[in-house]
Amino acid sequence: MNNNMDLNYEMFCYQCEQTANGKGCTKLGICGKTPEIANLQDLLIFQIKGISCYGKKLIDQGDHIDKDIVSFIENALFTTLTNVNFNAEDHVRLLKESQKIKERLRNLVGKINNPTAHATYDLPSAKSEMLKDSQIAGIMYDQSLDPDIRSLRQTIIYGLKGISAYGHQARELGYYSDQVDDFYITALESTTDDTLTADEMIRMTMKTGEIAVEVMKILDDANTEVYENPSPHKVNIKIKKGPFIIVSGHDLKDLEMLLKQTEGKGINIYTHGEMLPAHGYKGLKKYSHLVGNFGGAWQDQQKEFDNIPGCILMTTNCLMRPRDSYKDRIYSTNVVGWEGVKHIEKKSNGEKDFSEIIQQAIKLGGFKEDQESKEILVGFGHHATLGYAEKIVAAVHKGDVKHFFLIGGCDGARPGRNYYTEFAEMVPKDCMILTLACGKYRFNKLDFGETAGLPRLLDVGQCNDSYSAVRIATALSDAFDTDINGLPLSFIISWYEQKAVAVLLALLSLGIKNIYLGPTLPAFLSPNVLQYLGDTFDLKLISSAKDDIKTCLKQNI
């Protein structure tokens, strides 16, 4: 392939764990993304890089970028995250808006030094022409680019996509960080700079991890200050009689607005997927019609939503192609989208009108009878877990608790993820498990009992609650007068999409070593970059649960 790209070339994407053959999707995304969507997304990333070339000049002058521009960049990044938006018209609209913003900054900033095509390119008005131009934005377009530089650039971009998801959720609650907002610009601009060396790009990659920690802190502040700190709460995972709406994704504000608008209407609200931890927040669990959690992780949604007599609201990723059996009763909001799926927009005052989905749920009638209740325990964020800190430390000193395993991350459909179930089941009885993100659905309905008077399985929350896990680990390291790497603690991480990339970079930026990552290593890591991560952080690919547990237990202090 050369710069005159073969017209038969359709797409190239390797941003998720399930990419075709572990190398890259070239005909159709495993996620369901078409070449049209993939190429529009490439061009959108290309455009916000161009915007950032002008924005970087403003930052270098000591200015901040207007928050409406930052919000646009954040939403553009979030839109291109895996399993978020599959609607071509949404991408065309964002592309047209990107050109307006680029021209606005051009007029404000004037000339920039050594502009790249990202800055000088002007978007055509027709989608067909955009698609023709999109070849210049392809990951593999410049075949002369050093593969390590390409790898690091893409790692930064994928880290930014993960950061954008958390930044978006925090901003919806009125929280943001100027440090994060400026970094969107400086990091994007760095991926256009051909003068930067691999060492400089490695430093930018680690900085991406530092910003991931910062954005997770901001989101933690937003969630806990608006809805109060999570506390242990039992959640019913069986269905109840009556009309219902299932709320999937991560966005707590959308859930809150829906709970307010459905109060007193006889509608049961279920969480789904990553929304499960919402039950731990006082500001949300106070609603009596938040009755439980429906189903498992994201990849099971097609069979779980099939022909159900209720409605589904998708607030963030992960959206899969809706089956015809429920496409007329699934709704999207925020940056989520699929052609033909009803979308609920935000009004100028920040509120949303959920009346259509509410009325449809009532009309459908819901489940005909209750199932026998079964409960799981959630709500062990840093505030709740550290409330048990003295008890945990005492149990370790007594030898009642030998080791802690953080088993968490993204779930996915590809074979090999049973490793995480097997690992959790094989953890010795005198060890505790911390878990977070949708990877916990592999084992969170199992009964792990207690050790030293504490639940052996502590659900820390969503994937962004990796910040909580770090807070917990830091407090324990202080108690044991060591650093995190000196604790009897092992990180067993599953990854699927770009929020997991941000989390991994966050952990690496904190100097955490001996992380076990799987089911496979990212295709976008070049051999040299992978070697660097292995040598510097002892990053490991998972092997067998039995062998990995044995190795982890040798690290006990």
Coordinates of C-alpha atoms in Angstrom, one line a residue:
M1 CA 0.0 0.0 0.0
N2 CA 1.3 3.5 -0.8
N3 CA 0.1 7.1 -0.6
N4 CA -2.0 6.5 -3.6
M5 CA -4.2 4.0 -1.7
D6 CA -5.7 1.1 -3.6
L7 CA -9.3 1.9 -4.2
N8 CA -10.2 -1.6 -3.1
Y9 CA -8.9 -0.9 0.4
E10 CA -11.9 -0.4 2.5
M11 CA -10.9 0.3 6.1
F12 CA -8.3 -0.4 8.7
C13 CA -9.0 -0.5 12.4
Y14 CA -7.2 -2.2 15.3
Q15 CA -8.3 -0.2 18.3
C16 CA -10.2 -3.0 20.1
E17 CA -9.1 -6.4 21.5
Q18 CA -11.3 -8.3 19.1
T19 CA -9.9 -6.9 15.9
A20 CA -9.8 -9.4 13.1
N21 CA -7.1 -12.1 13.3
G22 CA -5.5 -10.0 16.1
K23 CA -4.1 -7.7 13.4
G24 CA -6.8 -5.3 12.1
C25 CA -10.3 -5.2 10.6
T26 CA -10.1 -4.4 6.9
K27 CA -13.5 -5.4 5.4
L28 CA -15.9 -5.0 8.3
G29 CA -15.4 -4.2 11.9
I30 CA -15.9 -7.1 14.3
C31 CA -17.9 -4.6 16.3
G32 CA -20.3 -4.1 13.4
K33 CA -18.6 -0.9 12.1
T34 CA -18.9 -0.6 8.3
P35 CA -16.0 0.8 6.2
E36 CA -18.1 3.9 5.7
I37 CA -18.3 4.5 9.4
A38 CA -14.6 3.6 9.9
N39 CA -13.4 6.0 7.3
L40 CA -15.6 8.8 8.5
Q41 CA -14.3 8.2 12.0
D42 CA -10.7 8.3 10.7
L43 CA -11.4 11.6 9.0
L44 CA -13.0 13.0 12.1
I45 CA -9.9 12.2 14.2
F46 CA -7.8 13.8 11.4
Q47 CA -9.9 16.9 11.7
I48 CA -9.6 17.3 15.4
K49 CA -5.9 16.8 15.0
G50 CA -6.0 19.8 12.7
I51 CA -8.0 21.8 15.1
S52 CA -5.4 21.0 17.8
C53 CA -2.6 22.3 15.6
Y54 CA -4.1 25.7 15.9
G55 CA -5.2 25.2 19.5
K56 CA -1.7 24.3 20.5
K57 CA -0.5 27.7 19.5
L58 CA -3.0 29.3 21.8
I59 CA -1.9 27.1 24.7
D60 CA 1.7 28.0 24.0
Q61 CA 0.7 31.6 24.3
G62 CA -0.7 30.9 27.8
D63 CA -4.4 30.8 26.7
H64 CA -7.0 28.1 27.3
I65 CA -9.2 26.8 24.5
D66 CA -12.9 27.8 24.6
K67 CA -14.8 25.1 26.5
D68 CA -17.3 24.7 23.6
I69 CA -14.3 23.6 21.4
V70 CA -13.0 21.3 24.1
S71 CA -16.4 19.7 24.5
F72 CA -16.6 19.2 20.7
I73 CA -13.2 17.5 20.7
E74 CA -14.1 15.4 23.7
N75 CA -17.4 14.3 22.1
A76 CA -15.7 13.6 18.7
L77 CA -13.2 11.3 20.4
F78 CA -16.0 9.6 22.4
T79 CA -18.1 9.1 19.2
T80 CA -15.2 7.1 17.7
L81 CA -14.7 4.8 20.7
T82 CA -15.6 1.2 20.0
N83 CA -19.4 0.4 20.1
V84 CA -20.6 3.9 20.6
N85 CA -21.8 5.4 17.3
F86 CA -22.6 3.6 14.0
N87 CA -24.7 6.4 12.4
A88 CA -23.1 7.9 9.3
E89 CA -25.2 11.1 9.5
D90 CA -24.0 11.8 13.0
H91 CA -20.4 11.6 11.8
V92 CA -21.1 13.9 8.8
R93 CA -22.6 16.4 11.1
L94 CA -19.6 16.3 13.4
L95 CA -17.3 16.6 10.4
K96 CA -19.0 19.7 9.2
E97 CA -18.9 21.2 12.6
S98 CA -15.2 20.4 12.8
Q99 CA -14.5 22.4 9.7
K100 CA -16.3 25.4 11.1
I101 CA -14.2 25.2 14.3
K102 CA -11.0 24.8 12.3
E103 CA -11.8 27.9 10.3
R104 CA -12.7 29.8 13.4
L105 CA -9.3 29.0 15.0
R106 CA -7.5 29.8 11.8
N107 CA -8.9 33.2 11.8
L108 CA -8.1 33.7 15.4
V109 CA -4.6 32.2 15.4
G110 CA -3.3 33.0 12.0
K111 CA -0.4 31.1 10.5
I112 CA 1.3 28.3 12.3
N113 CA 4.8 27.0 11.8
N114 CA 5.3 24.1 9.5
P115 CA 1.6 23.2 9.1
T116 CA 0.8 19.6 8.3
A117 CA -2.1 18.4 6.2
H118 CA -4.2 18.1 9.3
A119 CA -4.2 21.9 9.7
T120 CA -4.4 22.9 6.0
Y121 CA -7.0 20.3 4.9
D122 CA -10.5 21.7 4.1
L123 CA -13.4 19.4 4.3
P124 CA -15.7 19.1 1.3
S125 CA -19.4 19.5 1.8
A126 CA -20.6 16.1 0.4
K127 CA -20.3 12.9 2.2
S128 CA -19.1 11.1 -0.9
E129 CA -16.2 13.5 -1.2
M130 CA -15.4 13.1 2.5
L131 CA -15.2 9.4 2.0
K132 CA -12.8 9.8 -1.0
D133 CA -10.7 12.1 1.1
S134 CA -10.7 9.8 4.2
Q135 CA -7.8 7.8 2.8
I136 CA -5.4 10.5 3.9
A137 CA -6.6 9.9 7.5
G138 CA -6.1 6.2 7.5
I139 CA -3.8 4.7 10.1
M140 CA -1.6 3.0 7.5
Y141 CA -1.7 5.7 4.9
D142 CA 1.9 6.8 5.4
Q143 CA 3.8 3.6 4.8
S144 CA 7.1 5.4 5.4
L145 CA 6.2 6.2 9.0
D146 CA 8.4 4.5 11.6
P147 CA 6.2 1.6 13.1
D148 CA 7.1 2.5 16.6
I149 CA 6.1 6.1 16.1
R150 CA 2.8 4.9 14.6
S151 CA 2.3 2.6 17.5
L152 CA 2.9 5.3 20.1
R153 CA 0.7 7.8 18.2
Q154 CA -2.2 5.3 18.1
T155 CA -1.7 4.4 21.8
I156 CA -2.0 8.1 22.7
I157 CA -5.1 8.4 20.5
Y158 CA -6.8 5.4 22.1
G159 CA -5.9 6.6 25.5
L160 CA -7.5 10.0 24.6
K161 CA -10.6 8.2 23.5
G162 CA -10.9 6.5 26.9
I163 CA -10.2 9.8 28.7
S164 CA -12.9 11.5 26.6
A165 CA -15.6 9.0 27.8
Y166 CA -14.8 9.9 31.5
G167 CA -14.4 13.6 30.7
H168 CA -17.8 13.6 29.0
Q169 CA -19.5 12.0 32.0
A170 CA -17.9 14.5 34.4
R171 CA -18.7 17.5 32.2
E172 CA -22.4 16.4 32.1
L173 CA -22.4 16.9 35.9
G174 CA -20.6 20.2 35.6
Y175 CA -17.1 19.0 36.4
Y176 CA -14.0 19.4 34.3
S177 CA -10.2 20.0 34.6
D178 CA -8.3 22.6 32.6
Q179 CA -5.3 20.3 32.7
V180 CA -7.3 17.5 31.0
D181 CA -8.9 20.0 28.5
D182 CA -5.5 21.4 27.5
F183 CA -4.1 17.9 27.2
Y184 CA -6.6 16.9 24.5
I185 CA -5.1 19.7 22.4
T186 CA -1.4 19.1 23.1
A187 CA -1.6 15.3 22.8
L188 CA -3.5 15.4 19.6
E189 CA -1.1 17.9 18.1
S190 CA 1.9 15.7 19.1
T191 CA 0.6 12.9 16.9
T192 CA 1.0 15.2 13.9
D193 CA 4.6 16.3 14.7
D194 CA 7.1 14.4 12.6
T195 CA 10.0 15.9 14.5
L196 CA 9.2 14.1 17.8
T197 CA 11.4 11.1 18.6
A198 CA 10.2 7.7 19.9
D199 CA 11.5 8.7 23.4
E200 CA 9.5 11.9 23.3
M201 CA 6.4 10.0 22.2
I202 CA 6.9 7.5 25.0
R203 CA 6.9 10.5 27.5
M204 CA 3.7 11.7 25.9
T205 CA 2.2 8.2 26.2
M206 CA 3.0 8.2 29.9
K207 CA 1.6 11.7 30.2
T208 CA -1.6 10.3 28.7
G209 CA -1.7 7.9 31.7
E210 CA -1.2 10.7 34.1
I211 CA -4.1 12.6 32.6
A212 CA -6.2 9.4 32.7
V213 CA -5.7 9.4 36.5
E214 CA -6.7 13.1 36.6
V215 CA -9.9 12.6 34.6
M216 CA -10.9 9.6 36.7
K217 CA -10.3 11.7 39.8
I218 CA -12.5 14.5 38.4
L219 CA -15.3 12.0 37.5
D220 CA -15.0 10.4 41.0
D221 CA -15.4 13.9 42.5
A222 CA -18.4 14.5 40.3
N223 CA -20.2 11.3 41.1
T224 CA -19.5 11.3 44.8
E225 CA -20.3 15.0 45.3
V226 CA -23.5 14.9 43.3
Y227 CA -24.7 11.4 44.4
E228 CA -22.7 10.9 47.6
N229 CA -20.1 8.1 48.2
P230 CA -21.2 4.6 47.3
S231 CA -22.0 2.3 50.1
P232 CA -22.5 -1.5 50.2
H233 CA -25.9 -2.3 48.7
K234 CA -27.6 -5.6 47.7
V235 CA -29.0 -5.6 44.2
N236 CA -31.7 -7.9 42.9
I237 CA -30.6 -9.6 39.6
K238 CA -34.0 -11.1 38.9
I239 CA -37.0 -9.5 37.2
K240 CA -40.1 -8.0 38.7
K241 CA -43.7 -7.8 37.4
G242 CA -44.6 -4.6 35.5
P243 CA -43.5 -2.2 32.9
F244 CA -39.8 -1.5 32.7
I245 CA -36.9 0.4 31.2
I246 CA -33.4 -1.0 31.1
V247 CA -30.6 1.6 31.4
S248 CA -27.2 0.6 30.0
G249 CA -23.9 2.4 29.8
H250 CA -22.1 4.5 32.3
D251 CA -23.8 7.9 32.6
L252 CA -25.3 8.4 36.0
K253 CA -27.0 11.7 35.2
D254 CA -29.1 10.1 32.5
L255 CA -30.2 7.4 34.9
E256 CA -31.1 10.1 37.5
M257 CA -33.1 12.1 35.0
L258 CA -35.0 9.0 34.0
L259 CA -35.6 8.0 37.6
K260 CA -37.1 11.4 38.3
Q261 CA -39.4 11.4 35.2
T262 CA -40.6 7.8 35.9
E263 CA -41.3 8.3 39.7
G264 CA -44.8 7.3 40.6
K265 CA -45.6 6.0 37.1
G266 CA -45.4 2.3 38.0
I267 CA -42.3 1.7 35.8
N268 CA -39.5 -0.4 37.1
I269 CA -36.0 0.7 36.2
Y270 CA -33.2 -1.8 35.8
T271 CA -29.5 -1.1 35.3
H272 CA -27.5 -3.1 32.8
G273 CA -23.8 -3.6 32.1
E274 CA -21.6 -0.9 33.6
M275 CA -24.6 0.9 35.1
L276 CA -24.7 -1.8 37.9
P277 CA -22.6 0.3 40.3
A278 CA -25.2 3.0 40.3
H279 CA -27.1 1.1 43.0
G280 CA -24.4 2.0 45.5
Y281 CA -24.9 5.7 45.3
K282 CA -27.3 7.2 47.9
G283 CA -28.6 9.8 45.5
L284 CA -29.8 7.1 43.1
K285 CA -30.7 4.1 45.3
K286 CA -33.2 6.3 47.1
Y287 CA -35.6 5.8 44.2
S288 CA -37.6 2.7 45.1
H289 CA -38.4 1.9 41.5
L290 CA -34.7 1.3 40.8
V291 CA -35.5 -2.3 41.3
G292 CA -32.4 -4.2 40.2
N293 CA -30.0 -5.2 37.5
F294 CA -30.9 -6.9 34.2
G295 CA -28.7 -9.4 32.4
G296 CA -24.9 -9.5 32.2
A297 CA -22.1 -7.8 30.2
W298 CA -22.5 -5.8 27.0
Q299 CA -21.8 -8.7 24.6
D300 CA -24.9 -10.6 25.7
Q301 CA -27.3 -7.8 25.0
Q302 CA -28.6 -9.1 21.6
K303 CA -29.9 -12.3 23.1
E304 CA -30.9 -10.7 26.4
F305 CA -32.9 -7.9 24.8
D306 CA -34.5 -10.2 22.2
N307 CA -38.3 -9.7 22.3
I308 CA -38.4 -8.4 25.8
P309 CA -41.7 -6.5 26.6
G310 CA -39.9 -3.3 27.6
C311 CA -37.6 -0.5 26.5
I312 CA -33.8 0.0 26.6
L313 CA -31.9 3.3 27.0
M314 CA -28.2 3.3 25.8
T315 CA -26.4 6.2 27.5
T316 CA -22.8 5.4 26.4
N317 CA -21.0 2.4 24.9
C318 CA -21.4 -0.5 24.5
L319 CA -24.0 -0.7 21.8
M320 CA -24.3 -3.7 19.4
R321 CA -26.3 -3.9 16.3
P322 CA -29.9 -4.0 17.5
R323 CA -32.0 -7.0 16.4
D324 CA -35.3 -6.3 14.6
S325 CA -37.0 -7.9 17.6
Y326 CA -36.2 -4.9 19.8
K327 CA -34.9 -2.2 17.4
D328 CA -38.2 -0.3 17.8
R329 CA -37.8 -0.2 21.6
I330 CA -34.2 0.7 22.1
Y331 CA -33.2 4.4 22.4
S332 CA -29.9 6.2 22.4
T333 CA -28.7 9.4 23.9
N334 CA -25.5 11.4 24.3
V335 CA -23.0 10.5 21.5
V336 CA -24.4 7.0 21.1
G337 CA -26.2 6.2 17.8
W338 CA -27.3 3.6 15.3
E339 CA -29.2 4.3 12.1
G340 CA -32.9 3.9 12.6
V341 CA -32.6 4.0 16.5
K342 CA -34.6 6.7 18.2
H343 CA -32.3 9.3 19.8
I344 CA -33.1 11.5 22.8
E345 CA -31.3 14.8 22.5
K346 CA -30.3 17.1 25.4
K347 CA -32.3 20.4 25.6
S348 CA -30.6 23.8 25.9
N349 CA -31.1 23.7 29.7
G350 CA -29.3 20.4 29.9
E351 CA -32.4 18.3 30.6
K352 CA -33.8 15.5 28.5
D353 CA -37.4 14.5 27.7
F354 CA -37.8 10.8 28.3
S355 CA -41.6 10.9 27.8
E356 CA -41.6 8.8 24.5
I357 CA -39.6 5.9 26.0
I358 CA -41.7 6.1 29.2
Q359 CA -45.0 5.9 27.3
Q360 CA -43.8 3.0 25.2
A361 CA -42.7 1.1 28.2
I362 CA -46.1 1.5 29.8
K363 CA -47.8 0.5 26.6
L364 CA -45.6 -2.7 26.3
G365 CA -46.8 -3.8 29.7
G366 CA -43.6 -5.4 30.9
F367 CA -43.0 -8.7 32.7
K368 CA -46.1 -10.6 33.7
E369 CA -44.8 -12.0 37.1
D370 CA -41.9 -11.7 39.6
Q371 CA -39.0 -14.0 39.6
E372 CA -37.7 -15.2 43.0
S373 CA -35.2 -12.6 44.2
K374 CA -31.4 -13.2 44.0
E375 CA -29.0 -10.5 45.2
I376 CA -25.4 -9.5 44.7
L377 CA -23.4 -6.9 46.7
V378 CA -22.1 -3.7 45.2
G379 CA -20.9 -0.3 46.5
F380 CA -17.3 -0.9 47.7
G381 CA -15.7 2.3 46.3
H382 CA -12.7 3.8 48.0
H383 CA -14.8 5.5 50.7
A384 CA -16.6 2.3 51.7
T385 CA -13.7 0.0 51.5
L386 CA -11.3 2.3 53.4
G387 CA -13.9 2.2 56.2
Y388 CA -12.7 -1.4 56.7
A389 CA -9.1 -0.5 56.4
E390 CA -8.1 -1.2 60.0
K391 CA -9.9 -4.5 59.9
I392 CA -8.2 -5.4 56.5
V393 CA -4.7 -4.4 57.8
A394 CA -5.3 -6.4 61.0
A395 CA -6.4 -9.5 59.0
V396 CA -3.2 -9.3 56.9
H397 CA -1.0 -9.0 59.9
K398 CA -2.7 -12.0 61.5
G399 CA -2.3 -14.0 58.3
D400 CA -6.0 -14.3 57.8
V401 CA -5.8 -12.5 54.5
K402 CA -2.7 -13.5 52.4
H403 CA -3.2 -11.6 49.1
F404 CA -5.5 -9.3 47.2
F405 CA -6.4 -9.8 43.6
L406 CA -7.8 -6.9 41.5
I407 CA -9.6 -8.8 38.7
G408 CA -11.3 -6.3 36.4
G409 CA -11.6 -4.6 33.1
C410 CA -13.7 -5.0 30.0
D411 CA -15.6 -8.2 29.0
G412 CA -15.9 -9.4 25.5
A413 CA -17.2 -12.2 23.3
R414 CA -14.0 -13.7 22.0
P415 CA -13.0 -17.2 23.5
G416 CA -10.4 -17.0 26.2
R417 CA -12.2 -14.9 28.7
N418 CA -13.2 -17.8 30.8
Y419 CA -9.7 -17.4 32.2
Y420 CA -11.1 -14.7 34.4
T421 CA -13.9 -16.9 35.8
E422 CA -11.4 -19.7 36.4
F423 CA -9.0 -17.3 38.0
A424 CA -11.6 -15.9 40.4
E425 CA -12.8 -19.4 41.3
M426 CA -9.2 -20.6 42.0
V427 CA -8.3 -17.7 44.2
P428 CA -7.5 -19.2 47.6
K429 CA -10.0 -18.8 50.4
D430 CA -7.6 -16.7 52.5
C431 CA -7.4 -14.0 49.7
M432 CA -9.7 -11.2 48.7
I433 CA -10.9 -10.1 45.3
L434 CA -11.5 -6.5 44.2
T435 CA -13.3 -6.2 40.9
L436 CA -14.6 -3.4 38.7
A437 CA -15.9 -2.8 35.2
C438 CA -18.0 -5.2 33.1
G439 CA -15.3 -7.9 33.3
K440 CA -16.8 -8.8 36.7
Y441 CA -19.8 -10.3 35.1
R442 CA -17.7 -13.3 34.5
F443 CA -17.9 -14.2 38.2
N444 CA -19.8 -11.6 40.2
K445 CA -22.9 -13.8 40.6
L446 CA -20.9 -16.6 42.3
D447 CA -20.8 -16.9 46.0
F448 CA -17.3 -16.2 47.3
G449 CA -18.3 -16.1 51.0
E450 CA -16.3 -14.2 53.6
T451 CA -12.8 -14.1 55.0
A452 CA -11.8 -12.5 58.3
G453 CA -15.4 -11.3 58.6
L454 CA -15.3 -9.4 55.3
P455 CA -16.8 -10.2 51.9
R456 CA -14.2 -11.9 49.8
L457 CA -15.5 -10.2 46.6
L458 CA -15.6 -6.4 46.8
D459 CA -17.2 -4.7 43.8
V460 CA -15.4 -1.3 43.4
G461 CA -17.6 0.0 40.6
Q462 CA -17.3 1.0 36.9
C463 CA -14.0 1.0 34.9
N464 CA -13.4 4.6 35.9
D465 CA -13.4 3.5 39.5
S466 CA -9.9 2.2 38.8
Y467 CA -9.2 5.5 40.6
S468 CA -10.9 4.0 43.7
A469 CA -8.8 0.9 43.4
V470 CA -5.7 3.1 43.3
R471 CA -6.9 5.0 46.3
I472 CA -7.5 1.8 48.2
A473 CA -4.1 0.4 47.2
T474 CA -2.3 3.7 48.2
A475 CA -4.0 3.7 51.6
L476 CA -2.9 0.1 52.2
S477 CA 0.6 0.8 51.1
D478 CA 0.8 3.6 53.6
A479 CA -0.5 1.2 56.3
F480 CA 2.2 -1.3 55.5
D481 CA 4.9 1.3 54.9
T482 CA 5.6 0.2 51.4
D483 CA 4.8 1.2 47.9
I484 CA 2.0 -0.3 45.8
N485 CA 4.4 -2.7 44.2
G486 CA 5.4 -4.0 47.6
L487 CA 1.8 -4.9 48.6
P488 CA 0.4 -8.5 48.4
L489 CA -1.7 -7.2 45.5
S490 CA -1.9 -8.4 41.9
F491 CA -3.6 -6.7 39.0
I492 CA -5.3 -9.1 36.6
I493 CA -6.7 -6.9 33.8
S494 CA -8.9 -7.7 30.8
W495 CA -9.2 -5.2 28.0
Y496 CA -11.5 -4.7 25.1
E497 CA -11.7 -1.1 24.1
Q498 CA -10.1 2.3 24.6
K499 CA -11.3 3.1 28.1
A500 CA -9.3 0.0 29.1
V501 CA -6.3 1.5 27.3
A502 CA -6.7 4.7 29.4
V503 CA -6.9 2.7 32.6
L504 CA -3.8 0.6 31.7
L505 CA -1.8 3.8 30.9
A506 CA -3.0 5.3 34.2
L507 CA -1.7 2.3 36.1
L508 CA 1.6 2.4 34.3
S509 CA 2.0 6.1 34.9
L510 CA 1.7 5.4 38.6
G511 CA 4.6 3.0 38.3
I512 CA 2.5 -0.1 38.9
K513 CA 4.4 -3.3 37.8
N514 CA 3.6 -6.9 37.1
I515 CA 0.2 -6.3 35.6
Y516 CA -1.3 -9.4 33.9
L517 CA -3.1 -8.3 30.7
G518 CA -5.3 -10.3 28.4
P519 CA -6.9 -12.1 26.7
T520 CA -4.5 -10.9 24.0
L521 CA -2.0 -8.0 23.8
P522 CA -3.1 -4.9 21.7
A523 CA -2.4 -5.2 18.0
F524 CA -1.4 -1.5 17.9
L525 CA 1.6 -2.1 20.1
S526 CA 4.7 -2.6 17.9
P527 CA 7.3 -5.2 19.0
N528 CA 9.6 -2.5 20.3
V529 CA 7.0 -0.6 22.2
L530 CA 5.8 -3.9 23.7
Q531 CA 9.4 -4.8 24.6
Y532 CA 9.7 -1.4 26.3
L533 CA 6.6 -1.9 28.4
G534 CA 7.7 -5.4 29.3
D535 CA 11.2 -4.3 30.4
T536 CA 10.0 -1.2 32.2
F537 CA 6.8 -2.4 33.9
D538 CA 7.0 -6.2 33.7
L539 CA 3.7 -6.1 31.8
K540 CA 2.7 -9.7 31.2
L541 CA 0.3 -11.6 29.0
I542 CA -1.9 -13.9 30.9
S543 CA -1.1 -17.6 30.7
S544 CA -3.1 -20.1 32.7
A545 CA -5.1 -19.2 35.8
K546 CA -3.4 -21.8 37.9
D547 CA 0.1 -20.7 36.9
D548 CA -0.6 -17.0 37.2
I549 CA -2.1 -17.3 40.7
K550 CA 1.0 -19.4 41.8
T551 CA 3.3 -16.7 40.4
C552 CA 1.3 -13.9 42.1
L553 CA 1.3 -15.5 45.5
K554 CA 5.1 -15.6 45.4
Q555 CA 5.1 -11.8 45.6
N556 CA 3.6 -11.7 49.1
I557 CA 5.4 -9.4 51.5

